[in-house]
Amino acid sequence: MMKKELITPFKTTYNTPPFRIIQNEDFLPTIKEGIEMARKEIDGIVTNLESPSFENTIEALEFSGEQLDRISSIFFNLNSAETNEDIQKIAQEVSPLLSEFSNDITLNEDLFKRVKAVYDSKSELNLTTEQKTLLDKKYKGFSRNGANLHEDKKNKLREIDKKLSQLKLKFGENVLAETNKFEMLITNESDLAGLPEGTKEAAKQLAESKEKEGWLFTLDYPSYIPFVTYADNRELRKKLTLAAGSKAFKNDNLDNQENVLQITKLRHDRANLLGYKTHAHFVLEERMAETPETVLNFSNELLEKAKPAAKREFAALEKFAKELDNIDRLEKWDGSYYSEKLKQKLFSLDDEKLKPYFKLENVINGAFTIANKLFDLNFEEIDTIDKYHDEVLTYKVTNSKGDFVSVFYADFFPRAGKRNGAWMTSYKPQYIKDGENSRPHISIVCNFTKPTKSKPSLLTFNEVTTLFHEFGHALHGILANTTYPSLSGTSVYWDFVELPSQIMENWCFEKEALELFATHYETGEVIPMDLVEKIKESATFHEGMQTLRQLSFGLLDMSWHGQDPTDIKDVKAFEAEVFKNTTLYPETKETCMSTAFSHIFQGGYASGYYSYKWAEVLDADAFEYFKEAGIFNKTVANKFKDNVLSQGGTENPMTLYKRFRGQEPKPEALLRRAGLI
């Protein structure tokens, strides 16, 4: 039975999740009951004796299942940020139930008849642009998920969806278990040569927390990245690199090879069942890119520009490593190490010199100040709402008039129950109902360097841009201002969703912005201008290699999903063949990217990884507009807020972009910024 405190709206400040009272054992019964409540709402729509209208069918469907949506978003967010064996077990049970229920809706013939009746009469209805988009989305939600199929094929689709939901969870659990399982304990201090003091101190602290003598390194990014970047001991860099690269690729109980083959095969079968040639054809129909051909042409065009630069950069790096340490062959575990050394030589820019200027608290305040200057937002830390972990920070966001805009959660440090990487998510979308604008609850989750006994959390420049990136996604959610929850915030075409996040990274390279927050954590001194210049100069360092790497991931994704995968038997051999055209380092037989490629096998990026590069074209073009007018220009900022950030998925993204920019995006801005032309 559902606890009464878990019935929405919650009896809490701002209707936020009551984490304090939620027990793991509450999730299954609450989700089951949420499904039943949503079923009743659907039945109410189907049995309505009035003829189908936009209000009694499309809107009613849009606002159904709120109880279920709230509790499942809490559950799956915890499964990513604060999971444990119990939660993972529940996830394996809950996912098929939700998948089944979702199919019960999209395969419900009587419901589809009502939706289709409204859709077929849309020319006679006087709908707003947003209502037209919603109607289109609801109709496609049915037709693209099997509503037009015969009964036997509908049952097959249900089976596929159920299996997929379990396989994707299993894939993610294996990657997390592999990440948590690996530890490299160093007991000889000379093996730490080259490492920054802060990294050593953090490793010492980690060892102590596990009652071990020495220095402990793991595959969590704040531990892994500094080690492969600075450690002089080549053998240990190799050990760590191979451990990271061989996640879920060891032919043991945590191996993901079979999961990869099954997921891609099931996705392909599902697309065929629905009348599409491949999973990529199915996915891209609802993207700015529209077809796999467009994605491949776009990727190959950039590849042509980037590859010569990447080869030059790699040759120079090899020559440098040879001169410095007589390294004959540059391996994967040498890349970060010699790149950092070469960067220091070329720009006298050492990440360790920068870190004192990027104390986490200052960077957070910097992001808030920039959001205030651009979009009139104020962030106030509050302690009146529940957290799911003590480390989480909670904020109330208001506008210049003092109106409540959003709740904002921020969770910055690695933990055993948290998956790697960084992401933005939401606990509640924004929407307007019965005249009330119900505001969103937005969260960002990262894995940054923890404070130690002697130092606060000091971020690498890469972590600074990551924070701004996720904060850009957060602003997309925070500033949402649409009528319908499924069109709100980041609910946009996948190759448009990275524009708000990637454009925010640009402020990290601008003197005017850095002066607002990059101050030395001990002296308070503002970051010296020569360092700012060096940051800007070094921004295009190894851009060819970085672009090649990013494109290679997108092409791997398209290869898995843009063809019939039935005959693929060997994950590693298939991957090696795809990477042949983009690879610079010698092949390592122990490693495999696909078995830990969570973005496409667990997250939502299948047939969509190209969108990072696609959105870079948009963000470079958009930021040029800001630079022409001034990076804090209110007119441009308002146009961005009014046409992009607040509009969610209410209109075609290209229409929204052109309304903001006055023209379609041009790739030249990106190539200029990357120093490739």
XYZ file of C-alpha atoms in Angstrom:
677
model
C 0.000 0.000 0.000
C 1.262 3.468 -0.889
C 2.323 5.647 2.054
C 0.104 8.708 2.127
C 3.229 10.915 2.246
C 4.190 9.495 -1.161
C 1.033 10.702 -2.892
C 1.649 13.794 -5.024
C 1.621 16.624 -4.650
C 3.953 15.849 -1.746
C 3.222 17.681 1.496
C 6.694 19.253 1.369
C 8.246 22.639 0.647
C 7.836 23.293 -3.114
C 6.378 19.763 -3.475
C 9.938 18.305 -3.443
C 10.639 14.560 -2.999
C 10.400 13.528 0.685
C 13.706 11.610 0.559
C 13.837 11.401 4.384
C 10.882 9.058 4.643
C 11.296 7.035 1.431
C 12.495 3.500 2.129
C 13.726 1.189 -0.633
C 10.862 -1.189 0.080
C 8.362 1.620 -0.697
C 9.310 1.800 -4.373
C 7.808 -1.386 -5.758
C 4.335 -1.068 -4.156
C 4.214 2.679 -4.885
C 5.150 2.202 -8.535
C 2.640 -0.659 -8.906
C -0.073 1.517 -7.383
C 0.998 4.450 -9.586
C 0.556 2.191 -12.620
C -2.949 1.254 -11.464
C -3.894 4.906 -10.912
C -2.581 5.816 -14.371
C -4.500 2.868 -15.878
C -7.734 4.210 -14.393
C -7.019 7.631 -15.902
C -6.437 6.031 -19.316
C -9.662 4.020 -18.968
C -11.467 7.275 -18.187
C -10.237 8.745 -21.489
C -11.176 5.633 -23.491
C -14.685 5.258 -22.028
C -15.534 8.957 -22.284
C -18.869 9.079 -24.121
C -18.197 12.503 -25.634
C -16.610 12.476 -29.062
C -12.789 12.801 -29.022
C -11.505 16.367 -28.679
C -8.093 17.895 -28.097
C -9.025 18.567 -24.438
C -10.669 15.271 -23.475
C -8.140 13.070 -25.292
C -4.777 14.686 -26.045
C -4.567 16.975 -22.991
C -6.100 14.352 -20.724
C -3.476 11.847 -21.895
C -0.663 14.384 -21.448
C -1.575 15.028 -17.813
C -2.287 11.402 -16.895
C 0.077 9.347 -14.739
C 1.610 12.219 -12.773
C 1.845 10.087 -9.628
C 3.717 7.369 -11.502
C 6.033 9.819 -13.269
C 7.085 11.505 -10.042
C 7.879 8.335 -8.121
C 9.657 6.641 -11.049
C 11.800 9.722 -11.689
C 12.867 9.679 -8.016
C 13.609 5.972 -8.241
C 15.667 6.039 -11.453
C 17.568 9.161 -10.403
C 18.587 7.360 -7.205
C 19.561 4.302 -9.241
C 22.071 6.549 -11.061
C 23.321 8.735 -8.212
C 22.899 6.751 -5.001
C 22.287 3.108 -5.832
C 22.884 -0.132 -3.946
C 22.089 -3.822 -4.442
C 18.513 -3.448 -3.189
C 17.758 -0.597 -5.594
C 19.353 -2.479 -8.485
C 17.226 -5.532 -7.714
C 14.089 -3.401 -7.607
C 15.104 -1.782 -10.921
C 15.237 -5.218 -12.566
C 11.695 -5.824 -11.347
C 10.281 -2.362 -11.995
C 11.672 -1.758 -15.503
C 9.700 -4.530 -17.238
C 6.533 -3.391 -15.419
C 6.958 0.173 -16.689
C 7.879 -1.014 -20.153
C 4.785 -3.241 -20.180
C 2.565 -0.374 -19.004
C 4.008 1.990 -21.611
C 3.162 -0.644 -24.255
C -0.319 -1.040 -22.788
C -0.876 2.637 -23.580
C 0.685 2.813 -27.054
C -0.869 -0.501 -28.123
C -4.328 0.331 -26.765
C -6.500 0.314 -29.908
C -9.454 2.229 -28.470
C -7.170 4.933 -27.121
C -5.338 5.179 -30.446
C -8.688 5.507 -32.272
C -9.504 8.574 -30.184
C -6.030 10.085 -30.709
C -6.249 9.379 -34.460
C -9.709 10.942 -34.648
C -8.333 14.194 -33.186
C -5.234 13.971 -35.392
C -7.307 13.460 -38.556
C -9.449 16.498 -37.788
C -6.561 18.801 -36.842
C -7.095 21.163 -39.804
C -10.538 22.064 -38.410
C -9.256 22.667 -34.878
C -8.017 26.080 -33.890
C -4.791 24.927 -32.181
C -1.803 26.929 -30.972
C 1.670 26.009 -32.285
C 2.405 24.190 -29.035
C -0.886 22.265 -29.201
C -0.134 21.213 -32.799
C 3.295 19.965 -31.692
C 1.757 18.024 -28.800
C -0.875 16.445 -31.058
C 1.785 15.464 -33.555
C 3.964 14.032 -30.798
C 1.138 12.019 -29.232
C 0.046 10.595 -32.588
C 3.626 9.639 -33.487
C 4.076 8.207 -29.987
C 1.467 5.635 -30.992
C 2.311 5.095 -34.657
C 6.082 4.899 -33.974
C 5.489 2.412 -31.177
C 3.340 -0.128 -32.909
C -0.252 1.140 -32.737
C -0.782 0.247 -36.403
C 0.584 -3.299 -36.033
C -1.429 -6.539 -36.059
C -1.974 -8.233 -32.704
C 0.785 -10.865 -33.125
C 3.341 -8.178 -33.978
C 2.182 -6.053 -31.042
C 2.923 -8.977 -28.724
C 6.352 -9.369 -30.276
C 7.028 -5.664 -29.694
C 6.045 -6.043 -26.036
C 8.511 -8.902 -25.629
C 11.319 -6.916 -27.241
C 10.698 -3.838 -25.078
C 10.612 -5.903 -21.907
C 13.906 -7.622 -22.746
C 15.545 -4.349 -23.760
C 14.633 -2.618 -20.493
C 16.302 -5.438 -18.518
C 19.382 -5.716 -20.743
C 20.093 -1.979 -20.578
C 19.915 -2.064 -16.769
C 22.200 -5.099 -16.637
C 24.668 -3.354 -18.948
C 24.845 -0.341 -16.595
C 25.091 -2.470 -13.463
C 28.054 -4.361 -14.915
C 29.888 -1.141 -15.800
C 29.316 0.274 -12.303
C 30.409 -2.986 -10.629
C 33.580 -3.062 -12.771
C 34.339 0.567 -11.884
C 33.885 -0.123 -8.161
C 35.776 -3.416 -8.209
C 39.138 -2.180 -9.472
C 41.664 -0.795 -6.998
C 45.358 -0.081 -7.472
C 47.145 0.174 -4.152
C 50.604 1.719 -4.271
C 52.858 1.166 -1.277
C 56.126 2.457 -2.703
C 56.200 6.262 -2.687
C 58.644 6.417 -5.604
C 55.836 5.019 -7.811
C 53.969 8.289 -7.266
C 56.633 10.400 -9.008
C 55.101 13.143 -11.157
C 51.764 13.195 -9.356
C 50.479 16.497 -7.922
C 50.382 16.789 -4.134
C 46.584 17.039 -4.082
C 46.224 13.769 -6.022
C 48.587 11.979 -3.634
C 46.750 13.335 -0.623
C 43.379 12.227 -2.015
C 44.774 8.731 -2.747
C 46.179 8.501 0.778
C 42.842 9.549 2.243
C 40.998 6.983 0.117
C 43.354 4.221 1.290
C 42.832 5.244 4.926
C 39.057 5.221 4.481
C 39.356 1.569 3.413
C 41.834 0.798 6.197
C 44.739 0.220 3.823
C 48.340 1.333 3.991
C 49.601 3.433 1.073
C 47.907 5.269 -1.774
C 44.769 3.958 -3.436
C 43.747 4.689 -7.051
C 40.456 3.722 -8.702
C 38.662 4.136 -12.023
C 36.643 7.104 -10.736
C 37.596 10.078 -12.907
C 39.113 12.283 -10.161
C 41.457 9.399 -9.342
C 42.016 7.975 -12.825
C 42.553 11.160 -14.890
C 45.336 12.737 -12.765
C 47.175 9.409 -12.589
C 47.312 8.798 -16.345
C 48.065 12.480 -16.926
C 50.933 12.957 -14.466
C 52.359 9.654 -13.201
C 55.905 9.091 -14.497
C 55.629 5.330 -13.961
C 54.689 4.077 -17.427
C 53.878 0.519 -16.303
C 51.363 1.753 -13.732
C 49.781 4.134 -16.263
C 49.426 1.108 -18.515
C 47.841 -0.951 -15.751
C 45.256 1.743 -15.002
C 44.534 2.503 -18.680
C 43.982 -1.159 -19.505
C 41.738 -1.567 -16.445
C 39.589 1.373 -17.566
C 39.543 0.215 -21.184
C 38.632 -3.384 -20.388
C 35.546 -2.686 -18.271
C 32.960 -5.437 -18.804
C 35.254 -7.115 -21.360
C 36.799 -9.996 -19.426
C 34.591 -12.976 -20.309
C 33.383 -13.216 -16.715
C 30.047 -12.660 -14.981
C 30.329 -8.866 -15.503
C 31.040 -9.135 -19.229
C 28.862 -7.000 -21.532
C 29.702 -8.468 -24.957
C 26.570 -10.602 -25.128
C 24.478 -7.676 -23.801
C 25.801 -5.426 -26.590
C 24.964 -7.996 -29.275
C 21.501 -8.627 -27.839
C 20.644 -4.941 -27.362
C 21.640 -4.014 -30.933
C 19.872 -7.055 -32.387
C 16.654 -6.336 -30.454
C 16.721 -2.664 -31.432
C 17.126 -3.670 -35.071
C 14.275 -6.194 -34.867
C 12.077 -3.577 -33.227
C 12.791 -1.048 -35.997
C 12.042 -3.677 -38.684
C 8.812 -4.599 -36.940
C 7.755 -0.936 -37.143
C 8.686 -0.711 -40.810
C 12.083 0.986 -40.530
C 15.264 -0.230 -42.202
C 17.408 0.091 -39.040
C 17.262 1.474 -35.502
C 19.085 4.593 -36.766
C 16.385 5.206 -39.410
C 13.752 4.898 -36.670
C 15.529 7.260 -34.248
C 16.636 9.912 -36.732
C 13.172 10.456 -38.130
C 12.598 12.528 -34.969
C 15.889 14.473 -35.028
C 17.166 17.599 -36.745
C 19.428 15.371 -38.866
C 16.437 13.279 -40.078
C 18.400 10.450 -41.790
C 21.503 8.254 -41.207
C 22.880 9.566 -44.529
C 22.828 13.138 -43.191
C 24.664 12.041 -40.035
C 27.298 10.115 -41.981
C 27.826 12.963 -44.458
C 28.091 15.456 -41.605
C 30.558 13.229 -39.697
C 32.682 12.425 -42.737
C 32.853 16.059 -43.791
C 34.212 17.007 -40.357
C 36.484 13.954 -40.405
C 38.002 15.144 -43.674
C 38.808 18.510 -42.056
C 40.041 17.073 -38.763
C 42.030 14.022 -39.823
C 45.043 15.786 -41.413
C 45.298 18.022 -38.311
C 44.975 14.990 -35.995
C 47.720 13.117 -37.838
C 50.033 16.157 -37.649
C 49.336 16.564 -33.933
C 49.938 12.875 -33.260
C 53.217 12.872 -35.189
C 54.380 15.919 -33.220
C 53.387 14.222 -29.949
C 55.320 11.069 -30.914
C 58.374 13.106 -31.821
C 58.136 14.956 -28.499
C 57.870 11.689 -26.484
C 60.850 10.288 -28.406
C 62.963 13.369 -27.678
C 61.912 13.531 -24.035
C 61.991 9.886 -22.947
C 63.119 7.949 -25.986
C 59.657 6.408 -26.381
C 59.625 4.522 -29.671
C 55.926 3.879 -29.896
C 53.264 6.040 -28.344
C 50.617 3.855 -26.635
C 47.162 4.683 -25.254
C 48.590 5.067 -21.739
C 51.075 7.671 -23.004
C 48.576 10.035 -24.642
C 47.394 12.134 -21.685
C 50.854 12.118 -20.082
C 52.821 13.468 -23.050
C 49.970 15.753 -24.174
C 50.074 17.436 -20.775
C 53.878 17.754 -20.914
C 53.738 19.172 -24.454
C 50.953 21.574 -23.468
C 53.081 22.793 -20.558
C 56.029 23.283 -22.903
C 54.076 25.108 -25.620
C 51.895 27.281 -23.384
C 53.641 27.054 -20.001
C 50.168 26.032 -18.894
C 49.933 23.428 -16.199
C 46.533 22.323 -14.921
C 48.042 22.231 -11.450
C 48.869 25.957 -11.720
C 45.271 26.665 -12.688
C 43.529 24.587 -10.017
C 44.053 27.047 -7.108
C 41.932 29.546 -9.084
C 39.061 27.097 -9.427
C 37.833 26.281 -5.961
C 34.540 24.430 -6.456
C 32.453 26.875 -4.386
C 33.824 29.813 -6.408
C 33.102 28.094 -9.724
C 29.518 27.348 -8.624
C 29.081 30.995 -7.666
C 30.612 31.977 -11.004
C 28.028 29.928 -12.884
C 25.283 31.535 -10.762
C 26.638 35.070 -11.354
C 26.769 34.506 -15.108
C 23.201 33.138 -15.075
C 22.190 36.251 -13.159
C 23.881 38.646 -15.607
C 22.405 36.874 -18.617
C 19.001 35.678 -17.459
C 18.235 37.551 -14.190
C 18.266 34.391 -12.046
C 19.166 34.294 -8.341
C 20.326 31.135 -6.563
C 19.929 30.908 -2.809
C 21.173 27.884 -0.880
C 18.405 26.489 1.355
C 18.170 23.737 3.976
C 14.394 23.429 4.042
C 14.114 20.537 1.587
C 15.138 16.872 1.808
C 18.339 15.526 0.229
C 19.089 11.954 -0.838
C 22.683 12.303 0.434
C 24.434 14.715 2.816
C 26.786 15.915 0.069
C 23.927 17.222 -2.097
C 23.517 21.028 -2.189
C 20.006 22.456 -2.502
C 18.978 25.857 -3.887
C 15.907 27.974 -4.438
C 16.003 29.812 -7.787
C 14.110 33.099 -8.187
C 13.898 35.814 -10.858
C 14.587 39.544 -10.518
C 11.031 40.104 -9.241
C 11.567 37.530 -6.495
C 9.191 34.968 -8.064
C 9.990 31.317 -7.417
C 11.461 29.792 -10.606
C 12.845 26.367 -9.695
C 14.416 24.043 -7.152
C 18.034 23.152 -7.994
C 20.024 20.188 -6.622
C 23.789 19.795 -7.136
C 25.749 16.617 -6.302
C 29.466 16.901 -7.030
C 31.648 14.060 -5.677
C 32.198 10.374 -6.543
C 30.643 7.677 -4.322
C 30.352 3.914 -4.608
C 26.632 4.206 -5.406
C 27.074 6.779 -8.164
C 27.826 6.050 -11.795
C 30.791 7.757 -13.475
C 30.549 10.893 -15.572
C 28.326 13.957 -15.239
C 24.677 14.526 -16.100
C 21.662 16.752 -15.607
C 18.277 15.339 -14.705
C 14.960 16.452 -13.289
C 12.687 15.334 -10.448
C 9.708 17.261 -11.747
C 9.035 19.000 -15.063
C 7.573 22.468 -15.542
C 4.037 22.837 -16.953
C 0.975 25.094 -16.809
C -2.277 23.578 -15.581
C -5.517 25.156 -14.363
C -3.896 28.566 -14.736
C -0.966 27.699 -12.462
C 2.636 27.597 -13.712
C 4.040 24.577 -11.871
C 7.804 25.044 -11.590
C 10.534 22.416 -12.178
C 12.984 20.588 -9.885
C 16.321 20.265 -11.656
C 19.498 18.433 -10.633
C 23.088 18.125 -11.830
C 25.305 15.201 -10.825
C 29.102 15.179 -11.309
C 32.214 13.319 -10.155
C 34.712 16.026 -9.207
C 37.874 16.075 -7.131
C 36.932 15.845 -3.447
C 38.288 18.203 -0.797
C 41.124 16.734 1.278
C 42.200 17.459 4.855
C 44.458 20.282 3.687
C 42.729 21.584 0.551
C 39.221 22.437 -0.605
C 37.897 20.878 -3.833
C 40.056 22.465 -6.533
C 38.852 21.756 -10.065
C 40.876 21.067 -13.165
C 39.933 23.332 -16.061
C 38.249 20.347 -17.664
C 36.058 19.950 -14.562
C 35.228 23.676 -14.742
C 33.918 23.312 -18.308
C 32.038 20.145 -17.269
C 30.292 22.048 -14.474
C 29.315 24.836 -16.888
C 28.149 22.228 -19.422
C 25.790 20.515 -16.972
C 24.693 23.898 -15.643
C 23.729 24.853 -19.228
C 21.452 21.792 -19.354
C 20.096 22.838 -15.945
C 19.234 26.337 -17.239
C 17.285 24.700 -20.077
C 15.203 22.979 -17.377
C 15.064 25.876 -14.912
C 13.883 28.463 -17.464
C 11.307 26.161 -19.064
C 8.027 27.928 -19.710
C 5.655 25.733 -21.679
C 2.128 24.450 -21.149
C 2.801 20.735 -21.465
C 5.282 18.697 -19.399
C 6.359 16.453 -22.287
C 7.440 19.514 -24.322
C 9.115 21.274 -21.408
C 12.802 21.970 -20.676
C 15.207 19.477 -22.200
C 12.388 17.511 -23.902
C 13.681 18.535 -27.322
C 15.178 16.781 -30.326
C 18.252 14.946 -29.124
C 20.621 16.737 -31.508
C 19.383 20.074 -30.158
C 19.618 19.210 -26.458
C 23.382 19.844 -26.253
C 23.145 23.441 -27.518
C 22.291 25.042 -24.122
C 24.942 22.966 -22.353
C 27.748 23.447 -24.844
C 27.182 27.164 -25.337
C 27.694 27.739 -21.576
C 31.212 26.270 -21.773
C 32.248 29.272 -23.900
C 32.057 31.651 -20.922
C 34.875 29.665 -19.225
C 37.317 31.004 -21.825
C 36.356 34.673 -21.585
C 38.313 37.184 -19.486
C 35.160 39.104 -18.523
C 33.565 35.944 -17.156
C 36.654 34.429 -15.508
C 37.272 37.634 -13.552
C 33.933 37.055 -11.823
C 34.943 33.792 -10.157
C 38.492 32.603 -10.899
C 40.215 33.833 -7.746
C 43.041 32.107 -5.865
C 41.551 30.126 -2.990
C 44.246 31.291 -0.535
C 45.113 34.847 -1.615
C 41.890 35.926 -3.326
C 43.976 37.149 -6.287
C 42.045 37.217 -9.590
C 43.424 34.814 -12.189
C 46.329 36.589 -13.980
C 45.575 37.676 -17.532
C 48.545 35.785 -18.976
C 46.935 32.570 -17.660
C 43.626 33.552 -19.268
C 45.434 34.140 -22.566
C 47.111 30.770 -22.257
C 43.771 29.080 -21.543
C 42.406 30.659 -24.745
C 45.498 29.798 -26.789
C 45.514 26.232 -25.548
C 41.771 25.806 -26.199
C 42.529 24.516 -29.695
C 45.459 22.364 -28.515
C 45.074 18.882 -30.047
C 41.662 19.903 -31.408
C 42.238 17.671 -34.436
C 42.820 14.636 -32.201
C 39.869 15.518 -29.946
C 37.561 15.946 -32.945
C 38.730 12.645 -34.416
C 38.056 10.899 -31.106
C 34.562 12.352 -30.771
C 33.724 11.507 -34.388
C 35.002 7.956 -33.907
C 32.522 7.420 -31.041
C 29.670 8.786 -33.172
C 30.637 6.558 -36.105
C 30.840 3.516 -33.805
C 27.331 4.303 -32.572
C 26.041 4.628 -36.158
C 27.741 1.357 -37.132
C 26.032 -0.531 -34.311
C 22.640 0.976 -35.103
C 22.684 1.913 -38.794
C 22.854 -1.605 -40.224
C 21.598 -5.132 -39.594
C 23.753 -6.403 -36.690
C 22.591 -10.028 -36.983
C 25.868 -11.325 -38.402
C 28.105 -9.556 -35.883
C 29.527 -12.244 -33.621
C 32.664 -10.585 -32.277
C 32.197 -7.212 -30.547
C 35.887 -6.391 -30.450
C 36.589 -7.313 -34.099
C 33.581 -5.278 -35.257
C 34.693 -2.263 -33.238
C 38.296 -2.483 -34.465
C 37.066 -2.478 -38.075
C 34.932 0.645 -37.442
C 37.817 2.460 -35.729
C 40.290 1.655 -38.528
C 39.756 4.993 -40.226
C 40.000 7.127 -37.063
C 42.551 5.352 -34.909
C 45.935 6.874 -34.049
C 47.226 4.696 -31.210
C 48.237 1.034 -31.604
C 45.440 -1.467 -30.925
C 45.303 -3.114 -27.482
C 43.701 -6.551 -27.434
C 42.590 -6.267 -23.782
C 40.387 -3.205 -24.293
C 36.975 -2.618 -25.834
C 34.995 0.612 -25.965
C 31.543 -0.846 -26.723
C 31.242 -2.964 -23.564
C 31.324 0.170 -21.397
C 29.779 2.658 -23.869
C 26.960 3.508 -21.449
C 25.806 6.546 -23.438
C 24.481 4.344 -26.229
C 23.764 1.016 -24.510
C 22.256 2.307 -21.278
C 21.517 6.014 -21.770
C 19.520 7.619 -24.556
C 22.274 8.310 -27.080
C 21.789 5.283 -29.387
C 22.005 6.663 -32.963
C 22.502 10.044 -31.315
C 26.137 10.296 -30.231
C 26.874 12.463 -33.291
C 24.701 15.122 -31.648
C 27.590 16.418 -29.507
C 29.413 17.508 -32.681
C 26.159 18.585 -34.338
C 25.393 20.827 -31.365
C 28.960 22.192 -31.422
C 28.171 23.665 -34.823
C 25.097 25.303 -33.253
C 26.907 26.491 -30.125
C 29.915 27.962 -31.981
C 27.564 29.804 -34.333
C 25.361 31.000 -31.451
C 28.300 32.153 -29.329
C 29.706 34.190 -32.243
C 26.438 36.145 -32.034
C 27.055 36.788 -28.315
C 30.649 37.829 -29.003
C 29.626 40.287 -31.714
C 27.268 42.024 -29.265
C 29.214 41.422 -26.008
C 29.146 38.215 -23.974
C 26.752 39.696 -21.405
C 24.582 41.532 -23.913
C 21.033 41.511 -22.542
C 19.295 41.692 -25.923
C 21.046 38.593 -27.246
C 20.638 36.803 -23.882
C 16.899 37.547 -23.878
C 16.559 36.282 -27.440
C 18.319 33.071 -26.390
C 16.129 32.718 -23.300
C 12.856 33.521 -25.115
C 13.463 31.440 -28.253
C 15.604 28.544 -27.031
C 15.808 28.014 -23.254
C 12.175 28.633 -22.353
C 10.588 27.016 -25.406
C 11.560 23.379 -24.835
C 10.274 21.177 -27.637
C 7.243 23.288 -28.547
C 8.450 23.892 -32.115
C 10.918 22.530 -34.627
C 14.407 23.353 -33.258
C 15.598 24.913 -36.518
C 12.639 27.321 -36.398
C 13.544 28.258 -32.808
C 17.236 28.623 -33.667
C 16.572 30.878 -36.647
C 14.231 33.007 -34.546
C 17.097 33.530 -32.090
C 19.930 33.888 -34.597
C 18.197 35.263 -37.666
C 19.785 32.584 -39.866
C 20.665 28.891 -40.057
C 23.881 27.836 -38.277
C 27.070 27.729 -40.345
C 29.804 25.121 -39.612
C 32.550 27.702 -40.305
C 32.177 29.146 -36.793
C 33.084 25.763 -35.287
C 36.000 25.187 -37.678
C 37.301 28.688 -36.906
C 37.044 28.135 -33.157
C 38.751 24.745 -33.474
C 41.582 26.268 -35.505
C 40.822 23.809 -38.330
C 40.442 26.600 -40.904
